[in-house]
JSON list of N, CA and C in Angstrom, two decimals:
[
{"chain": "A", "resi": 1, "resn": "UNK", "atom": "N", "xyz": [269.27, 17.10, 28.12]},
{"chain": "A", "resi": 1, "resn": "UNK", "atom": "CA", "xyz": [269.11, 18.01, 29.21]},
{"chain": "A", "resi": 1, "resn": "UNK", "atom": "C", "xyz": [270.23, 17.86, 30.22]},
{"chain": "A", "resi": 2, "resn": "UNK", "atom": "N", "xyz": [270.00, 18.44, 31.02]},
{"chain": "A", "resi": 2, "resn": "UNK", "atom": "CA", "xyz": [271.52, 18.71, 32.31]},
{"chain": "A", "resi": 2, "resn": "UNK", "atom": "C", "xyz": [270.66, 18.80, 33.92]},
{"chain": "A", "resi": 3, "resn": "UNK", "atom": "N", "xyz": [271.08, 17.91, 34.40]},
{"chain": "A", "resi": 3, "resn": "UNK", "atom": "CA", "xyz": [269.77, 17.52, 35.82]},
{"chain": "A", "resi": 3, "resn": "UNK", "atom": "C", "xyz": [271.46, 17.94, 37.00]},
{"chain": "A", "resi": 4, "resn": "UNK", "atom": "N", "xyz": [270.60, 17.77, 38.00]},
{"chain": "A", "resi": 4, "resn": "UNK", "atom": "CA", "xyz": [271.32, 18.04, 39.91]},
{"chain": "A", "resi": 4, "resn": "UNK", "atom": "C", "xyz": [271.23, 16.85, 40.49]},
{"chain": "A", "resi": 5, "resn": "UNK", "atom": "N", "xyz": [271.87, 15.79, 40.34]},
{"chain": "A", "resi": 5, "resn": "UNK", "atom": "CA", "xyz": [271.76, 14.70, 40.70]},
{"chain": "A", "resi": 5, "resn": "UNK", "atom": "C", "xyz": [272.35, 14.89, 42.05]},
{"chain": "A", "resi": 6, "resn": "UNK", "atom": "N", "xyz": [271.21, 14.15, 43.31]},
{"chain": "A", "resi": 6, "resn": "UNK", "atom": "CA", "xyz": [271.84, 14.32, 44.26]},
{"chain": "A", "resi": 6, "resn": "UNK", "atom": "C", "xyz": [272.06, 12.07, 44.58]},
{"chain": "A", "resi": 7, "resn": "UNK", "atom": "N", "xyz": [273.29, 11.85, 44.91]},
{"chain": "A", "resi": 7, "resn": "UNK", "atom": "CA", "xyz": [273.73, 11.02, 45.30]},
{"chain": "A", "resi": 7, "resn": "UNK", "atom": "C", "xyz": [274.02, 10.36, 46.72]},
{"chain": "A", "resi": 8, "resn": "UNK", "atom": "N", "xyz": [273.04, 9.27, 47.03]},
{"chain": "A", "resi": 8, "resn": "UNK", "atom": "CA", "xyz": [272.83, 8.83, 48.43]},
{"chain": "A", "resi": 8, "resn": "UNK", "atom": "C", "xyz": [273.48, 7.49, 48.98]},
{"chain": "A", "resi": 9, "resn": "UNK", "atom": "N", "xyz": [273.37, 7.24, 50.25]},
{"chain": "A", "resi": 9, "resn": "UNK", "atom": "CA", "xyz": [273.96, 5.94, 50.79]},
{"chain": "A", "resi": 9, "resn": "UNK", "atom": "C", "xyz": [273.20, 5.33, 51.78]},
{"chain": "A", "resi": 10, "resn": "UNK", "atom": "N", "xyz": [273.93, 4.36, 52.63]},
{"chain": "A", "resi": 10, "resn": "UNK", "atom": "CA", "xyz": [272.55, 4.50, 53.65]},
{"chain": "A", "resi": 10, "resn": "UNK", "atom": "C", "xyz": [272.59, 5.30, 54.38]},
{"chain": "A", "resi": 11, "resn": "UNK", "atom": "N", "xyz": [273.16, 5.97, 54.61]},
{"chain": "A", "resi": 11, "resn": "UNK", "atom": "CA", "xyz": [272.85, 7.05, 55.95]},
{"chain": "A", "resi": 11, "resn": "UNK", "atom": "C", "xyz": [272.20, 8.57, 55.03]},
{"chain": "A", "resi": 12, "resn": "UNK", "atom": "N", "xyz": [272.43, 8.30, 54.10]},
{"chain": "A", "resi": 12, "resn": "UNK", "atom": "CA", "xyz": [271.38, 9.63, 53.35]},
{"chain": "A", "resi": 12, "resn": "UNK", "atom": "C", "xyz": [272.15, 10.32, 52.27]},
{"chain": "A", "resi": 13, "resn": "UNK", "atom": "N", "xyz": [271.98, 11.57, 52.00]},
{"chain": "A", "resi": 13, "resn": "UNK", "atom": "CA", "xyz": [272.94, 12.02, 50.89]},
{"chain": "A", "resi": 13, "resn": "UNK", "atom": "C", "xyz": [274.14, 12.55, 50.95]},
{"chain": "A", "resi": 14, "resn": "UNK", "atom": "N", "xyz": [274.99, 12.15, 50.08]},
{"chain": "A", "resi": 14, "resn": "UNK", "atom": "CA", "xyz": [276.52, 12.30, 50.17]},
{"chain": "A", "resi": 14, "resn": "UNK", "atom": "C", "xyz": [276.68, 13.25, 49.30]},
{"chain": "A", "resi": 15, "resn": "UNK", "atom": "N", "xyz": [276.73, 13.10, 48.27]},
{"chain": "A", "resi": 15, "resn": "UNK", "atom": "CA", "xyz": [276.94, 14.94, 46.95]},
{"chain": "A", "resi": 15, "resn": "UNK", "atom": "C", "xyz": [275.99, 14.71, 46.08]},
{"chain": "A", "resi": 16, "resn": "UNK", "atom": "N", "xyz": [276.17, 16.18, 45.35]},
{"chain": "A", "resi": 16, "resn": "UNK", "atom": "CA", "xyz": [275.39, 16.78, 44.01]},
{"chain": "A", "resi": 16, "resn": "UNK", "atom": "C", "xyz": [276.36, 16.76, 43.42]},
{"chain": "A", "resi": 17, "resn": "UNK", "atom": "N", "xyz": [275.98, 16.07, 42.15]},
{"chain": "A", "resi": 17, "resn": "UNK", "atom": "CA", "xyz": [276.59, 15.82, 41.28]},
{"chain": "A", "resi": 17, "resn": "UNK", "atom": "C", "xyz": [275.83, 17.04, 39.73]},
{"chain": "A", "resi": 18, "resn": "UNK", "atom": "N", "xyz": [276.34, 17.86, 39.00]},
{"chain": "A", "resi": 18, "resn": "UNK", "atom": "CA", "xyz": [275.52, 18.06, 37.82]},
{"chain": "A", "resi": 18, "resn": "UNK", "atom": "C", "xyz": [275.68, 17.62, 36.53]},
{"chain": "A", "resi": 19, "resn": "UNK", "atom": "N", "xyz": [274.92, 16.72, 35.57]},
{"chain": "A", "resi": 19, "resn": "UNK", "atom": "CA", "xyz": [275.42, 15.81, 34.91]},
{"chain": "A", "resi": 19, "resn": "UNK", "atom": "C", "xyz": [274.51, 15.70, 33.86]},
{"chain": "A", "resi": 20, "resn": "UNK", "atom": "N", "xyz": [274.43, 14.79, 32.72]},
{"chain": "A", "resi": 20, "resn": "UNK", "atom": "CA", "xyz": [273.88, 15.14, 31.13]},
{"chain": "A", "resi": 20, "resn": "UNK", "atom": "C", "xyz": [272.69, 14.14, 32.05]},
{"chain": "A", "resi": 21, "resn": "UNK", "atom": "N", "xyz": [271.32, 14.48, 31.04]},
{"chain": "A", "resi": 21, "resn": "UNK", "atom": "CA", "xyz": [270.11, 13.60, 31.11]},
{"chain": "A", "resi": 21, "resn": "UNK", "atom": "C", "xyz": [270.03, 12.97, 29.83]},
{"chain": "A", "resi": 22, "resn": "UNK", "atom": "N", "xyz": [269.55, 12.16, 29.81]},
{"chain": "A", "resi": 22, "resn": "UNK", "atom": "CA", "xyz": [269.18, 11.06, 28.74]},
{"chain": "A", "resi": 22, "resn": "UNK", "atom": "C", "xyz": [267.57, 11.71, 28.33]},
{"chain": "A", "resi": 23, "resn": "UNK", "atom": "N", "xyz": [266.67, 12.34, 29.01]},
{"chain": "A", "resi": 23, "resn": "UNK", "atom": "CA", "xyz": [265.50, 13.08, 28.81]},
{"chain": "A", "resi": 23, "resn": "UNK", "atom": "C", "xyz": [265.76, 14.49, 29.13]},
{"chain": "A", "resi": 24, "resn": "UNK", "atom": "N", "xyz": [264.81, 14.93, 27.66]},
{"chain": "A", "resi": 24, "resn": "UNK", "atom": "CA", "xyz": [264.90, 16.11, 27.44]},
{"chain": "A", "resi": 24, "resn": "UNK", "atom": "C", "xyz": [263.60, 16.86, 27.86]},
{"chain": "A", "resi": 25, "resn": "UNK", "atom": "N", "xyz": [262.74, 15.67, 27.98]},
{"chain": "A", "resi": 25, "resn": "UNK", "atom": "CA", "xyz": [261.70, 16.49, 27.59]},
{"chain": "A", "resi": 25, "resn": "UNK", "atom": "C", "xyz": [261.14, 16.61, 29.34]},
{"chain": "A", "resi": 26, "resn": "UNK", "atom": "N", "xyz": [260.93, 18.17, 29.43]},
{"chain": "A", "resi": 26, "resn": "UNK", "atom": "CA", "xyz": [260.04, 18.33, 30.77]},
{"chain": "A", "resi": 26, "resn": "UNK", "atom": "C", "xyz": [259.44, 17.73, 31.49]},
{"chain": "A", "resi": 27, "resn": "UNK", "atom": "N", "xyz": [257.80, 17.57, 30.45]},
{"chain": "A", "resi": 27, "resn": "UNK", "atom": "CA", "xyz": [256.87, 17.16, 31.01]},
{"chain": "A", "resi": 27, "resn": "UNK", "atom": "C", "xyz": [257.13, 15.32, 31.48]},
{"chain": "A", "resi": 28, "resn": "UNK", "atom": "N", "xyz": [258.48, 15.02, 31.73]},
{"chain": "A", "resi": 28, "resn": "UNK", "atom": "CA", "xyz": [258.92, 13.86, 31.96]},
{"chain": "A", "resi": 28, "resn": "UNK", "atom": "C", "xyz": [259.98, 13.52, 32.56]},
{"chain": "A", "resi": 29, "resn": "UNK", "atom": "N", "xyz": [260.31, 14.82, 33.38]},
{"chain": "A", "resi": 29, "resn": "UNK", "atom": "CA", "xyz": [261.23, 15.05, 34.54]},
{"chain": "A", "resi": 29, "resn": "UNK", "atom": "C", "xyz": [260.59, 15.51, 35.66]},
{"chain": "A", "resi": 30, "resn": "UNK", "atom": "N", "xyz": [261.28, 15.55, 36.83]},
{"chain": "A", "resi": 30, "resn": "UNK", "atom": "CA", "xyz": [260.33, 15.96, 37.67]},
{"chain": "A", "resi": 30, "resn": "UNK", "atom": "C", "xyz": [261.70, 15.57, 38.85]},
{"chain": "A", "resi": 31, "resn": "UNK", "atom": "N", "xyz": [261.47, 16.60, 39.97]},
{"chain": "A", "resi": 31, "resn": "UNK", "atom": "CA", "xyz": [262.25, 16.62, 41.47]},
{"chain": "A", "resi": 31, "resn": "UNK", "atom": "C", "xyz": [262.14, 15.40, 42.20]},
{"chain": "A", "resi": 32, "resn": "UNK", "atom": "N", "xyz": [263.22, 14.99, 42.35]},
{"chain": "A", "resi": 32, "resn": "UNK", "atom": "CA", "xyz": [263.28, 13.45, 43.24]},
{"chain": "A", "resi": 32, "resn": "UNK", "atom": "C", "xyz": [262.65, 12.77, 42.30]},
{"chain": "A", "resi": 33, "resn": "UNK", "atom": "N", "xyz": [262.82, 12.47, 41.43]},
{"chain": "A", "resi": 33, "resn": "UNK", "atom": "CA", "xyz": [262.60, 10.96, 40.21]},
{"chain": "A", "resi": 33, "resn": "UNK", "atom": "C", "xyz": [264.23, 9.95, 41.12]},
{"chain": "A", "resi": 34, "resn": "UNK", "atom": "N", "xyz": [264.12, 8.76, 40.58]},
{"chain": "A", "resi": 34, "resn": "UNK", "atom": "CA", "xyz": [265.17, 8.02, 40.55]},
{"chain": "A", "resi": 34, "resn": "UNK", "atom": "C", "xyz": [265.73, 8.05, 39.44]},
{"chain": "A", "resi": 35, "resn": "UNK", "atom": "N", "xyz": [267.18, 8.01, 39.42]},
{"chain": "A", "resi": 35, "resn": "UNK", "atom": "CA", "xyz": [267.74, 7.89, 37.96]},
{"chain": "A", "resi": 35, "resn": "UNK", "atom": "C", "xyz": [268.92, 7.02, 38.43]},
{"chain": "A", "resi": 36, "resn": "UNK", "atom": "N", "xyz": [269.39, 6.29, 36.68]},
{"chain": "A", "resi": 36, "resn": "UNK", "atom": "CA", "xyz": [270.42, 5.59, 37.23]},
{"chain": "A", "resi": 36, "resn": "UNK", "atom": "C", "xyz": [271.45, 6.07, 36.11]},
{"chain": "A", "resi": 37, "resn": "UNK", "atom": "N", "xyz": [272.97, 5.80, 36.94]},
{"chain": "A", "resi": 37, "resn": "UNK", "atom": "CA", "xyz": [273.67, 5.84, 35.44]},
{"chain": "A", "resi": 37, "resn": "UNK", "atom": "C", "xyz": [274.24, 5.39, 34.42]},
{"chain": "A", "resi": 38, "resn": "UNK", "atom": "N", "xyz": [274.78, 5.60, 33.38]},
{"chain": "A", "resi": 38, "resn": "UNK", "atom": "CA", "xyz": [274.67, 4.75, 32.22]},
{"chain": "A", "resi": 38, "resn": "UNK", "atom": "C", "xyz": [275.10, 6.02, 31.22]},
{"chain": "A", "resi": 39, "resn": "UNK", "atom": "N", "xyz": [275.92, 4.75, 29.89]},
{"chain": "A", "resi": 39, "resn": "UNK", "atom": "CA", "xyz": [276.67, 5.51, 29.51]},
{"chain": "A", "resi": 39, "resn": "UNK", "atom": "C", "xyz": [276.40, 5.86, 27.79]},
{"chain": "A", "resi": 40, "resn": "UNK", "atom": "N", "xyz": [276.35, 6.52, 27.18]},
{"chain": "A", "resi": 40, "resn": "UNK", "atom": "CA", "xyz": [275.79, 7.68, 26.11]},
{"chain": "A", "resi": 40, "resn": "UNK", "atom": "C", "xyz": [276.84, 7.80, 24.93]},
{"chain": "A", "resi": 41, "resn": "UNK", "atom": "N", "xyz": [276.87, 7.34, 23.86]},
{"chain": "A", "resi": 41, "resn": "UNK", "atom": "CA", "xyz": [277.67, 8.27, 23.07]},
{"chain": "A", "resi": 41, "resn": "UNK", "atom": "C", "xyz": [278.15, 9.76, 23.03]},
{"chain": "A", "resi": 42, "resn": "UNK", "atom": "N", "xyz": [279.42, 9.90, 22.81]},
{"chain": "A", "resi": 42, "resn": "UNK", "atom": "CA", "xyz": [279.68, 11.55, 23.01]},
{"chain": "A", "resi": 42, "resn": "UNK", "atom": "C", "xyz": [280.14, 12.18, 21.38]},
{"chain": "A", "resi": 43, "resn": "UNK", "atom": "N", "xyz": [281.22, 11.45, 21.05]},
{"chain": "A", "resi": 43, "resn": "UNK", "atom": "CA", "xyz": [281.60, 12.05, 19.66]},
{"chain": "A", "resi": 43, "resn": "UNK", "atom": "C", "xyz": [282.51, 10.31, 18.99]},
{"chain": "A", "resi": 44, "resn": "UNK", "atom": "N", "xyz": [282.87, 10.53, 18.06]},
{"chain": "A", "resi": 44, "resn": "UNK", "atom": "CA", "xyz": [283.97, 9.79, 17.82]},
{"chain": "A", "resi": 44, "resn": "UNK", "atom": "C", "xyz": [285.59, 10.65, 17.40]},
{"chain": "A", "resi": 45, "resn": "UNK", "atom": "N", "xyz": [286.25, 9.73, 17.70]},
{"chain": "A", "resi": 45, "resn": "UNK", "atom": "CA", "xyz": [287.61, 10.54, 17.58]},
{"chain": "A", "resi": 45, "resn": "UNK", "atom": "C", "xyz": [288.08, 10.35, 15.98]},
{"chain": "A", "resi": 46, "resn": "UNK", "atom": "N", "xyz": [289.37, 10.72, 15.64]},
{"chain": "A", "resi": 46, "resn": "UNK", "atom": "CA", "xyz": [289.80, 11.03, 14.35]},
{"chain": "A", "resi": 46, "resn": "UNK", "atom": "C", "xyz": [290.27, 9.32, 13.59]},
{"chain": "A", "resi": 47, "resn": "UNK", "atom": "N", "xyz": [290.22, 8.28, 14.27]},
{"chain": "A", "resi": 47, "resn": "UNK", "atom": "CA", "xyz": [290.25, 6.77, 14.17]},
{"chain": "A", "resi": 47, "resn": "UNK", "atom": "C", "xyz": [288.79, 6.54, 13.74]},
{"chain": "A", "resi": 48, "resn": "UNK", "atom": "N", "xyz": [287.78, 7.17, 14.01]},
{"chain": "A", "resi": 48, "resn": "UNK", "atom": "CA", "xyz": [286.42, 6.78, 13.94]},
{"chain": "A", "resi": 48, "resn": "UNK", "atom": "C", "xyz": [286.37, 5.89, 14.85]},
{"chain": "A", "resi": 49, "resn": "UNK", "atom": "N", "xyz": [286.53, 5.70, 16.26]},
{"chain": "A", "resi": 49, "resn": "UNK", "atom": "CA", "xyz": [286.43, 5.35, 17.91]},
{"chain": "A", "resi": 49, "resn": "UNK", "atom": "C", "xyz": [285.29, 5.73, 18.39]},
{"chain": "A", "resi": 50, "resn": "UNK", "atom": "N", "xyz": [284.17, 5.10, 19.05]},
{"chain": "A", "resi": 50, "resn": "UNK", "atom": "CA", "xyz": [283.72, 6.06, 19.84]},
{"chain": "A", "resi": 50, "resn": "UNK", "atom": "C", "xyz": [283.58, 6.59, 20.91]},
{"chain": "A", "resi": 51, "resn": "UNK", "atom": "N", "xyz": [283.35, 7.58, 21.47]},
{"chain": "A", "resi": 51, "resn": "UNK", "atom": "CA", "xyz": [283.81, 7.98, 22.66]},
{"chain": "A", "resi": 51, "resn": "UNK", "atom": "C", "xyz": [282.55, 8.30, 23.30]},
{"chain": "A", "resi": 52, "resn": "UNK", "atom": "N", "xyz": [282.23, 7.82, 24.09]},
{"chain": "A", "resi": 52, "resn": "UNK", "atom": "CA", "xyz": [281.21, 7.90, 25.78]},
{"chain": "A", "resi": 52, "resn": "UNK", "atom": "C", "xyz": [281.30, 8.48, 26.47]},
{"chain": "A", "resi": 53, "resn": "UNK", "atom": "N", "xyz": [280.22, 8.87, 27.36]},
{"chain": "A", "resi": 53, "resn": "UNK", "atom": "CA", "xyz": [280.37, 9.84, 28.00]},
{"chain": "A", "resi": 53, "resn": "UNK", "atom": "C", "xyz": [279.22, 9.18, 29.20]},
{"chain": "A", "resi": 54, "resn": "UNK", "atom": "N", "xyz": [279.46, 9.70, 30.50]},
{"chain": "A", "resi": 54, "resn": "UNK", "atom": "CA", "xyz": [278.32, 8.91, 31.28]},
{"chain": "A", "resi": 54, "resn": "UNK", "atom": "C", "xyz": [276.74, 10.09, 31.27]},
{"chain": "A", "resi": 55, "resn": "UNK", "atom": "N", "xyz": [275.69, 9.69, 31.68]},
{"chain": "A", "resi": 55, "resn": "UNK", "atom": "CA", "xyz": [274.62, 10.41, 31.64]},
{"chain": "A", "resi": 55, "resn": "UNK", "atom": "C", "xyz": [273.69, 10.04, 32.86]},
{"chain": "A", "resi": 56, "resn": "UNK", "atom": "N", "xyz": [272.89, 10.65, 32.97]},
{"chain": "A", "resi": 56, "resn": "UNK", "atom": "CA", "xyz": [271.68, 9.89, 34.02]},
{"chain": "A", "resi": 56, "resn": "UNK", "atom": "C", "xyz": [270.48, 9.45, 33.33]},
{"chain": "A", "resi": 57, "resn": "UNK", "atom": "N", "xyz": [269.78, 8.47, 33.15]},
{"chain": "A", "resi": 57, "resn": "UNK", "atom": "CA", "xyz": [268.06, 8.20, 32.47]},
{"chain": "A", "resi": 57, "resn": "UNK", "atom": "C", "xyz": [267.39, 8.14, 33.94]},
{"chain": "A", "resi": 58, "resn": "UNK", "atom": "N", "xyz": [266.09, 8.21, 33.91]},
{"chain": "A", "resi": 58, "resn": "UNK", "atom": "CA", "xyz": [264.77, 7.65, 35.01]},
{"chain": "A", "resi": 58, "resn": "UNK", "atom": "C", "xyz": [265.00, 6.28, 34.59]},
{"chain": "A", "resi": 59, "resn": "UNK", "atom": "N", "xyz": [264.68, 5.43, 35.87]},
{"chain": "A", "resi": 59, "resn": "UNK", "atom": "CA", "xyz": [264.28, 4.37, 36.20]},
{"chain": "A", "resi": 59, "resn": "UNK", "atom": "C", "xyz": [263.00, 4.23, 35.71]}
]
């Protein structure tokens, strides 16, 4: 899935970020969850490398 990550500090929120989810499924997302980030397979290259990509999961 593809979430609106909004990104905070201490004084409160700094940007929206829009970025891959690690959950797809609905009924297991939800507005203002915490998420952290962390990083995902994307493809591998023509070496057979693989290449990452960052994502967000729930805490």
């Amino acid at each position: 899935g593809v979430g609106l990550v909004e990104l905070t500090d201490d004084t409160g929120p700094v940007i929206r970020v829009e970025g891959r989810l690690t959950e797809n499924d609905p009924a297991k997302l939800r507005f203002g969850m915490d998420v952290e980030l962390t990083m995902i397979p994307f493809t591998t290259d023509e070496e057979g490398n693989e290449i990452v990509t960052f994502a967000f999961q729930p805490v």
